[in-house]
Amino acid sequence: MTKKKPSYYELLQQRRRKLFIGREKERDAFHRNFGSDIPGSLIFAIHGQAGIGKSFLMDRYRTMAHDNDVLTALTNEAEATPIAEQSILKAMARLAKQLSNADAPLKSFNERYTKYRECMRQAESDPNAPRGAFDLLGRTAAQVMLGGVRMTPVGQAAEGFLKGVGVDSKTVVEQAGAWTRYLARKFKNKDEVILVKNPVETLTPLFVAGVNTLADKCPVVLCFDTWEWTGKHLDDWLRGLLEKSGLSIGVWLVIAGRSFLGNEWEPFHPLMNSFELKEFTEKEMRDYIFGQGITDDEARIADILAFSGGIPVLVSTLSSAKGGSAAEAADGLVDQYLKWVDDERKRSVALNCAAARRLDKDVVAKVMGKDNALELFEWLREMPFVQSRPGYWEYHPKVRKLMLQFARSRSLKDFRVLHGKLHVYYKDLLAERETEHPYRDELWRRYRLEALYHGLMAEQAEAERDGLEAFLLALKKYYPLLEWMVITWKQAAEEQASVNTVIQWANILEKAWTDINSNSWKELLAFCKALRNREDLCNAAESEVHFLTGLAYTEMQQYERALEDYKRAIELNPEYAAA
């Protein structure tokens, strides 16, 4: 069979990998593993600041593995979710998919994971699925009922509220088992019930068995990038693979993040090689710059050395620009880079598309107009500061931060207009995905977060109100969305030009989410009060505020005050009239 030829983009990536400067110690340590039946190091832990080259070194490890006929697969923040179970499942699925693409399928795992996703899609779209699976308020109310206040006036009021949303007293008392009973009714096959109820416990042994089978033939390198994002949920699971699941020594791990692995990894130090990546030396920077073809322009080379500070991603960004003159004055790294880009359209797309958290040709068309959008997108994704993710691209966070700061300083008005365009774009996509149960639609949730982010960046009061309403409704409709909403709001707050209500509400929401998770009901009342002081929330959202307030007072045993809020919650939302 004729080997498939690479695309232009794939060939460009291959050529870039060959231009790898420095990190000799780290490369030599990894290279020593090849040809050894029992390597000295089975775990390679890489840490260092953003932009220092962790992902690039990991990519180099993967190239070295490929050159030695060793299988590799990678997972990163693209698989991170607010729920540990889903983060673990998505990480396993992506690793398995890459191994399958390399003609090394994990057949049993892939078949069962496909069945799991099929069952979950059925459950998430089923209006008869128990609300407790997605309803944080309902689940909390159930705990209140079980806590002995059910026969008090406040307990009866809370129970009445729940009846209004379709949860009768029997369901409240038995809510802990509602999901299990639903699965037994929904899926007649006992194995499917166990799979949906305990997916990590069911699928992990299949994943390990599949990887071990591959490792019997040749080593397998599993790479975990951006550990600062994924480690929170994957750390215990991954160490469990090493301690309890019988993972073969033919499976090597590469873990990269901003911080040193925690003390929990100390038992594995005899099998581990740890590296902290530092800035490039001047010689390494010059070697990279020469490799980019910049050999006889000492003024430009001096500027790259000065502006980059030895951070590899900044060295590569500045070296990638073609044209311009080092003699032109520049206000910071971004201005210097843009002066070296010889095409006005490319300068504009590089700067303006940094506003987008997720990048594709449609986003480029929205930002720059449809003319030449595909050409500009193809150019942009070839830049060293643009990273490929499953289904989209994104700017390297360090470069994106610098781009945003520069764009904002140049024209705050244009900066807000740009985010306003993207806000409208995602609002339109939201409208197209609207269904009876939109909160359970993964694509709708993604659009909701992007619309929130860009609306807040445009400092639109409408977006702030919509975001607060979505947060309150997610408490009942799909609580896993809440953490991502807090993260999104915090990111928008960190990127504001000055102190404003976006920053204030980011702090309020972060504190509220912490209070909800820790059952700190007295502290949560400050959140409820801040919401009640607003006059722009819809009735459904305001109703949730009063119900949340009622739960807080109930937990504090202030039953009369709780009763007032439960009654007000019922009054505000017509859907609860039956209660």
XYZ file of C-alpha atoms in Angstrom:
579
model
C 0.000 0.000 0.000
C 1.307 3.460 -0.948
C 2.046 5.579 2.101
C -0.180 8.646 2.335
C 1.702 11.858 1.635
C 1.551 14.598 4.280
C -0.369 17.813 3.779
C 1.433 21.162 3.564
C 0.522 21.823 7.210
C 1.785 18.397 8.350
C 5.030 18.860 6.410
C 5.505 22.306 7.963
C 5.085 20.820 11.444
C 7.603 18.083 10.639
C 10.164 20.645 9.450
C 9.615 22.731 12.600
C 10.312 19.707 14.787
C 13.694 19.345 13.157
C 14.529 22.901 14.229
C 14.765 22.053 17.921
C 17.291 24.004 19.944
C 18.705 23.190 23.379
C 17.308 20.845 26.046
C 20.127 18.364 25.405
C 20.005 16.957 28.947
C 16.267 16.364 28.751
C 16.514 14.799 25.288
C 19.408 12.544 26.251
C 17.560 11.251 29.309
C 14.566 10.279 27.171
C 16.730 8.803 24.410
C 18.430 6.435 26.863
C 15.120 4.590 27.246
C 15.238 3.250 23.695
C 16.844 -0.143 23.386
C 16.527 -0.941 27.103
C 14.258 -3.767 28.289
C 13.777 -2.052 31.637
C 14.541 1.678 31.269
C 15.961 3.637 34.160
C 13.139 6.185 33.936
C 9.500 5.368 33.242
C 8.052 8.775 34.203
C 9.326 12.082 32.779
C 8.042 15.115 34.685
C 8.582 18.510 33.026
C 7.708 21.825 34.658
C 8.311 25.510 34.045
C 6.627 28.834 33.377
C 4.207 29.475 30.509
C 5.931 29.691 27.131
C 9.132 28.032 28.333
C 8.784 25.134 25.865
C 7.167 22.290 27.823
C 4.762 21.341 25.041
C 7.515 21.708 22.445
C 9.792 19.342 24.391
C 6.922 16.877 24.792
C 6.353 17.062 21.046
C 10.067 16.381 20.562
C 9.796 13.319 22.815
C 6.942 12.081 20.638
C 9.010 12.585 17.477
C 11.911 10.682 19.025
C 9.523 7.882 19.979
C 8.080 7.732 16.465
C 11.579 7.576 14.988
C 12.236 4.527 17.207
C 8.936 2.791 16.282
C 7.419 3.573 19.676
C 3.713 4.408 19.930
C 2.649 7.724 21.499
C -0.586 9.489 22.416
C -1.294 12.838 24.074
C -4.009 14.442 26.169
C -4.165 18.035 27.424
C -6.550 20.755 28.654
C -8.879 20.105 25.711
C -10.212 17.156 27.734
C -10.564 19.104 30.998
C -14.107 19.396 32.365
C -15.529 20.548 35.722
C -16.313 16.906 36.605
C -13.491 14.508 37.465
C -15.295 11.514 36.001
C -15.772 13.174 32.621
C -12.192 14.495 32.526
C -10.851 10.974 33.083
C -13.148 9.454 30.464
C -12.299 12.081 27.853
C -8.577 11.687 28.510
C -8.771 7.910 28.054
C -10.885 8.326 24.925
C -8.463 10.756 23.288
C -5.451 8.595 24.090
C -7.230 5.519 22.751
C -8.274 7.342 19.568
C -4.707 8.386 18.783
C -3.423 4.877 19.339
C -6.194 3.568 17.091
C -5.224 6.095 14.414
C -1.726 4.590 14.592
C -3.218 1.174 13.680
C -3.028 0.046 17.289
C -6.703 -0.024 18.326
C -7.929 -0.583 21.843
C -10.928 -2.482 20.514
C -12.677 -3.451 23.754
C -12.264 0.003 25.289
C -13.399 1.816 22.149
C -16.512 -0.326 21.801
C -17.567 0.142 25.421
C -16.794 3.866 25.426
C -18.879 4.306 22.276
C -21.738 2.468 23.994
C -21.334 4.683 27.076
C -21.565 7.874 25.008
C -24.628 6.521 23.212
C -26.357 5.729 26.515
C -25.457 9.116 28.004
C -26.786 10.970 24.963
C -30.075 9.131 25.387
C -30.233 9.973 29.092
C -29.250 13.632 28.707
C -31.901 14.208 26.038
C -34.601 12.332 27.951
C -37.045 14.716 29.688
C -37.924 11.853 32.065
C -34.388 11.578 33.385
C -34.307 12.380 37.120
C -33.595 16.026 37.813
C -31.259 15.085 40.610
C -28.696 14.001 38.022
C -28.210 17.627 36.939
C -30.047 19.704 39.586
C -27.864 21.042 42.392
C -30.738 22.886 44.084
C -32.994 19.864 43.966
C -30.287 17.637 45.361
C -29.604 20.089 48.185
C -33.319 20.362 48.929
C -33.486 16.592 49.135
C -30.812 16.689 51.803
C -32.861 19.300 53.652
C -35.927 17.032 53.546
C -33.928 14.089 54.757
C -32.428 16.251 57.474
C -35.568 16.309 59.610
C -37.261 19.601 58.667
C -39.768 18.024 56.298
C -42.698 18.255 58.726
C -42.030 21.862 59.679
C -43.793 24.723 57.834
C -40.571 25.570 56.051
C -40.053 21.958 55.041
C -43.569 21.826 53.622
C -42.942 25.054 51.694
C -39.719 23.677 50.233
C -41.515 20.462 49.334
C -44.236 22.493 47.645
C -41.641 24.292 45.594
C -40.181 20.990 44.454
C -43.613 19.691 43.447
C -43.883 22.687 41.172
C -40.815 21.502 39.260
C -42.040 17.915 39.119
C -40.404 16.460 42.215
C -42.910 14.977 44.672
C -42.195 14.127 48.296
C -41.488 10.481 47.540
C -38.871 11.478 44.998
C -37.293 13.892 47.457
C -36.906 11.231 50.113
C -35.593 8.640 47.661
C -33.590 10.931 45.424
C -30.309 9.274 46.264
C -31.447 6.160 44.365
C -33.377 7.882 41.591
C -30.577 7.736 39.049
C -29.986 4.024 39.611
C -33.706 3.224 39.236
C -33.919 5.369 36.111
C -30.990 3.530 34.525
C -32.578 0.157 35.290
C -35.773 1.280 33.538
C -34.029 2.996 30.645
C -31.487 0.328 29.836
C -32.596 -3.283 30.105
C -29.079 -4.647 29.668
C -27.442 -5.021 33.086
C -23.953 -4.348 31.693
C -25.140 -1.036 30.220
C -26.569 0.025 33.577
C -23.238 -0.700 35.293
C -21.360 1.094 32.488
C -23.380 4.309 32.809
C -23.499 4.207 36.591
C -19.760 3.528 37.077
C -18.029 4.451 33.797
C -14.520 5.106 35.132
C -14.438 1.885 37.146
C -15.770 -0.063 34.148
C -13.654 1.453 31.377
C -10.293 1.911 33.121
C -9.472 -1.845 33.247
C -10.290 -2.106 29.523
C -8.046 0.870 28.781
C -5.164 -0.570 30.821
C -5.570 -4.023 29.264
C -5.519 -2.539 25.781
C -2.458 -0.398 26.409
C -0.647 -3.310 28.076
C -1.325 -5.494 25.031
C 0.288 -2.866 22.816
C 3.217 -2.508 25.252
C 3.939 -6.241 24.905
C 4.930 -5.525 21.292
C 6.622 -2.132 21.659
C 6.781 0.650 24.252
C 3.856 3.080 24.516
C 4.397 6.704 25.586
C 1.364 8.404 27.159
C 1.758 12.196 27.318
C -0.176 14.459 29.692
C 0.280 18.128 28.819
C -0.960 21.254 30.681
C -1.079 19.335 33.962
C -1.943 22.567 35.776
C -5.386 22.212 34.131
C -5.869 18.458 33.993
C -3.978 17.225 37.046
C -6.715 18.250 39.475
C -8.891 15.432 38.122
C -6.361 13.046 36.569
C -3.726 12.927 39.314
C -5.368 10.346 41.610
C -6.538 8.266 38.650
C -3.110 8.194 36.982
C -1.313 7.258 40.186
C -3.963 4.567 40.641
C -2.949 3.074 37.297
C 0.603 2.753 38.573
C -0.298 1.433 42.021
C -3.323 -0.800 41.522
C -4.191 -1.399 37.864
C -1.179 -3.414 36.747
C 0.041 -0.941 34.139
C 2.957 -2.464 32.200
C 6.482 -1.049 32.518
C 6.328 -0.917 28.728
C 4.129 2.172 29.191
C 6.113 5.370 29.787
C 4.546 8.577 31.058
C 5.443 12.168 30.190
C 3.752 14.801 32.388
C 4.174 18.536 31.740
C 2.841 21.410 33.830
C 3.778 24.709 35.394
C 4.556 23.246 38.834
C 6.585 20.364 40.196
C 4.521 17.220 40.772
C 3.159 17.115 44.322
C 4.312 15.062 47.290
C 1.852 12.337 46.319
C 4.298 11.352 43.574
C 7.211 10.843 45.984
C 6.800 7.008 46.038
C 7.475 7.018 42.277
C 10.675 9.091 42.410
C 12.903 5.992 41.848
C 11.225 5.626 38.449
C 11.038 9.344 37.644
C 13.194 11.901 35.901
C 12.162 15.497 36.680
C 13.203 18.612 34.764
C 12.601 22.312 35.319
C 12.930 24.138 31.996
C 14.749 27.466 32.046
C 14.968 30.360 29.583
C 17.079 29.954 26.473
C 20.680 31.047 26.742
C 21.853 33.687 24.244
C 23.609 30.971 22.219
C 20.411 28.895 22.070
C 18.407 31.934 21.000
C 20.916 32.753 18.274
C 20.920 29.145 17.053
C 17.133 29.235 16.760
C 17.112 32.632 15.017
C 19.765 31.468 12.529
C 17.685 28.354 11.879
C 14.823 30.646 10.862
C 17.031 32.195 8.204
C 17.815 35.444 10.052
C 21.599 35.477 9.780
C 22.793 38.849 8.537
C 20.481 41.353 10.254
C 22.245 41.922 13.552
C 19.927 44.788 14.526
C 16.889 42.512 14.254
C 18.669 39.697 16.051
C 19.511 42.077 18.880
C 15.855 43.134 19.108
C 14.671 39.512 19.280
C 17.176 38.788 22.044
C 16.054 41.858 23.987
C 12.280 41.607 23.523
C 11.930 37.828 24.034
C 13.705 37.525 27.377
C 14.782 34.029 26.401
C 11.220 32.659 26.489
C 11.130 30.137 23.616
C 7.586 30.896 22.427
C 8.468 34.606 22.191
C 11.717 33.872 20.372
C 9.816 31.770 17.823
C 7.040 34.365 17.486
C 9.449 37.223 16.741
C 11.533 35.063 14.411
C 8.488 34.001 12.366
C 7.663 37.509 11.063
C 8.816 38.257 7.508
C 9.752 41.745 6.290
C 9.760 45.062 8.116
C 12.735 46.836 9.585
C 14.448 46.666 12.943
C 15.146 50.390 12.595
C 11.474 51.199 13.237
C 10.713 52.121 16.838
C 8.507 49.586 18.632
C 6.450 49.749 21.791
C 6.890 46.279 23.231
C 7.135 42.786 21.821
C 3.811 42.720 19.957
C 4.451 46.045 18.240
C 7.886 44.803 17.234
C 6.448 41.572 15.813
C 3.747 43.403 13.855
C 6.303 45.809 12.335
C 8.146 42.798 10.950
C 5.023 41.308 9.289
C 5.057 42.695 5.762
C 1.337 42.268 4.925
C -1.233 44.630 6.483
C -3.969 41.959 6.370
C -1.745 39.493 8.190
C -0.858 42.071 10.814
C -4.569 42.679 11.387
C -5.547 39.011 11.573
C -2.674 38.213 13.969
C -3.696 40.984 16.349
C -7.489 40.898 16.075
C -7.972 37.129 16.176
C -6.185 37.023 19.533
C -9.536 38.148 20.928
C -10.980 34.694 20.239
C -10.442 31.916 22.767
C -11.296 29.305 20.118
C -10.088 29.830 16.574
C -11.324 28.436 13.250
C -11.968 29.781 9.750
C -15.499 30.905 10.678
C -14.168 33.014 13.548
C -11.564 34.527 11.227
C -14.350 35.349 8.745
C -16.370 37.029 11.512
C -13.414 39.101 12.675
C -11.875 39.972 9.299
C -14.759 39.594 6.832
C -15.366 36.722 4.416
C -12.933 37.924 1.744
C -9.687 35.924 1.985
C -10.762 34.465 5.347
C -9.577 30.967 4.462
C -6.217 32.237 3.195
C -5.695 34.288 6.338
C -6.728 31.398 8.572
C -4.267 29.057 6.823
C -1.492 31.605 7.336
C -2.420 32.186 10.970
C -2.470 28.538 11.970
C 1.067 28.162 10.623
C 2.357 30.714 13.127
C 4.338 29.197 16.030
C 2.119 30.909 18.609
C -1.061 29.189 17.338
C -1.663 25.722 18.775
C -3.811 22.930 17.376
C -6.529 21.450 19.569
C -9.155 18.803 18.733
C -11.554 20.626 16.411
C -10.096 24.131 16.803
C -6.963 26.238 17.263
C -5.928 28.666 19.972
C -3.213 31.222 20.668
C -0.471 30.311 23.093
C -1.699 31.910 26.352
C 1.472 33.953 26.889
C 1.369 35.440 23.375
C -2.393 35.954 23.520
C -2.078 37.923 26.759
C 0.501 40.238 25.188
C -1.622 40.652 22.042
C -4.711 41.571 24.070
C -2.809 44.101 26.151
C -1.441 45.753 23.032
C -4.808 45.848 21.229
C -6.508 47.304 24.295
C -3.863 49.993 24.761
C -4.048 50.990 21.105
C -7.835 51.518 21.091
C -10.132 50.424 23.899
C -13.165 51.289 21.753
C -12.033 49.075 18.853
C -11.129 46.360 21.364
C -14.693 46.314 22.718
C -16.212 46.461 19.232
C -14.186 43.395 18.254
C -15.414 41.406 21.251
C -18.921 42.671 20.539
C -18.762 41.089 17.081
C -17.788 37.750 18.563
C -20.485 38.079 21.228
C -23.137 38.469 18.499
C -21.594 35.571 16.563
C -21.929 33.166 19.483
C -25.367 34.484 20.431
C -26.521 33.602 16.903
C -25.035 30.120 17.241
C -26.832 29.754 20.579
C -30.150 30.624 18.963
C -29.575 27.993 16.279
C -28.928 25.309 18.947
C -31.917 26.209 21.131
C -33.867 23.104 22.163
C -36.255 22.088 24.935
C -33.275 21.128 27.113
C -30.383 23.301 25.860
C -28.326 23.021 29.055
C -27.834 19.319 28.342
C -26.433 20.033 24.859
C -22.619 20.082 24.955
C -22.300 22.355 21.906
C -24.887 24.780 23.310
C -22.948 24.949 26.570
C -19.740 25.749 24.673
C -21.465 28.563 22.774
C -22.957 29.834 26.041
C -19.487 30.168 27.589
C -17.992 31.901 24.549
C -20.940 34.312 24.325
C -20.508 35.090 28.030
C -16.776 35.707 27.686
C -17.001 38.024 24.685
C -20.013 39.884 26.082
C -18.121 40.571 29.308
C -15.043 41.652 27.379
C -17.230 44.065 25.405
C -18.500 45.293 28.813
C -22.122 44.873 27.773
C -24.659 45.083 30.608
C -26.861 42.628 28.737
C -24.104 39.996 28.774
C -23.547 40.448 32.511
C -27.260 39.973 33.194
C -27.514 36.986 30.831
C -24.485 35.399 32.477
C -25.933 35.732 35.981
C -29.279 34.331 34.821
C -27.549 31.406 33.113
C -25.566 30.711 36.303
C -28.727 30.655 38.414
C -30.667 28.486 35.975
C -27.721 26.078 35.661
C -28.053 25.383 39.401
C -31.248 23.538 38.529
C -30.835 22.589 34.879
C -27.188 21.458 34.596
C -24.942 22.257 37.531
C -21.669 20.955 35.929
C -21.738 24.128 33.809
C -21.311 26.329 36.901
C -17.587 25.846 37.404
C -16.820 26.638 33.767
C -18.941 29.780 34.047
C -16.906 30.892 37.059
C -13.635 30.148 35.222
C -14.843 32.053 32.147
C -15.943 35.039 34.218
C -12.604 35.081 36.054
C -10.688 35.060 32.757
C -12.745 38.006 31.472
C -12.128 39.829 34.765
C -8.368 39.337 34.546
C -8.380 40.854 31.054
C -10.338 44.024 31.909
C -8.760 47.431 31.361
C -9.887 48.795 34.742
C -11.887 47.883 37.825
C -15.547 47.452 36.883
C -18.620 45.320 37.608
C -17.221 42.395 35.582
C -14.402 42.089 38.111
C -16.752 42.598 41.056
C -19.121 39.864 39.911
C -16.234 37.519 39.114
C -15.190 37.701 42.765
C -18.776 37.300 43.970
C -19.407 34.243 41.771
C -16.131 32.571 42.684
C -16.920 32.997 46.392
C -20.506 31.772 45.872
C -19.358 28.638 44.051
C -16.915 27.904 46.885
C -19.672 28.447 49.473
C -22.106 26.180 47.620
C -19.561 23.375 47.414
C -18.590 23.701 51.075
C -22.181 24.140 52.353
C -21.228 27.530 53.806
C -24.810 28.754 53.918
C -24.336 31.846 56.038
C -21.618 33.146 53.714
C -23.807 32.336 50.682
C -26.397 34.869 51.829
C -24.089 37.688 50.667
C -24.342 36.283 47.127
C -28.120 36.077 47.367
C -28.322 39.636 48.661
C -26.153 40.960 45.808
C -28.473 39.279 43.307
C -31.632 40.560 44.981
C -30.236 44.091 44.720
C -30.266 43.809 40.936
C -33.410 44.888 39.139
C -32.779 43.302 35.743
C -33.047 39.545 36.404
C -35.886 37.584 34.811
C -38.541 36.058 37.081
C -37.202 32.521 36.659
C -33.715 33.573 37.760
C -35.024 35.710 40.625
C -37.095 32.749 41.754
C -33.932 30.638 41.982
C -32.316 33.373 44.093
C -35.155 33.205 46.620
C -35.137 29.418 46.681
C -31.373 29.420 47.274
C -31.903 31.976 50.049
C -34.602 29.768 51.549
C -32.260 26.776 51.563
C -29.583 28.858 53.280
C -31.962 29.996 56.007
C -33.256 26.435 56.411
C -29.743 25.129 56.968
C -29.241 27.942 59.498
C -32.531 26.896 61.214
C -34.110 30.311 60.592
C -37.350 28.745 59.408
C -39.619 31.803 59.331
C -37.275 33.702 57.064
C -36.829 30.620 54.900
C -40.594 30.267 54.529
C -40.876 33.815 53.198
C -38.296 33.149 50.501
C -39.838 29.824 49.432
C -43.222 31.526 49.025
C -41.676 34.362 47.049
C -39.883 31.853 44.800
C -43.224 30.216 43.980
C -44.862 33.590 43.310
C -42.179 34.676 40.863
C -42.187 31.655 38.599
C -45.519 30.674 36.960
C -44.182 27.145 36.419
C -44.433 26.648 40.176
C -48.092 27.687 40.447
C -49.187 24.104 41.080
C -47.196 24.142 44.311
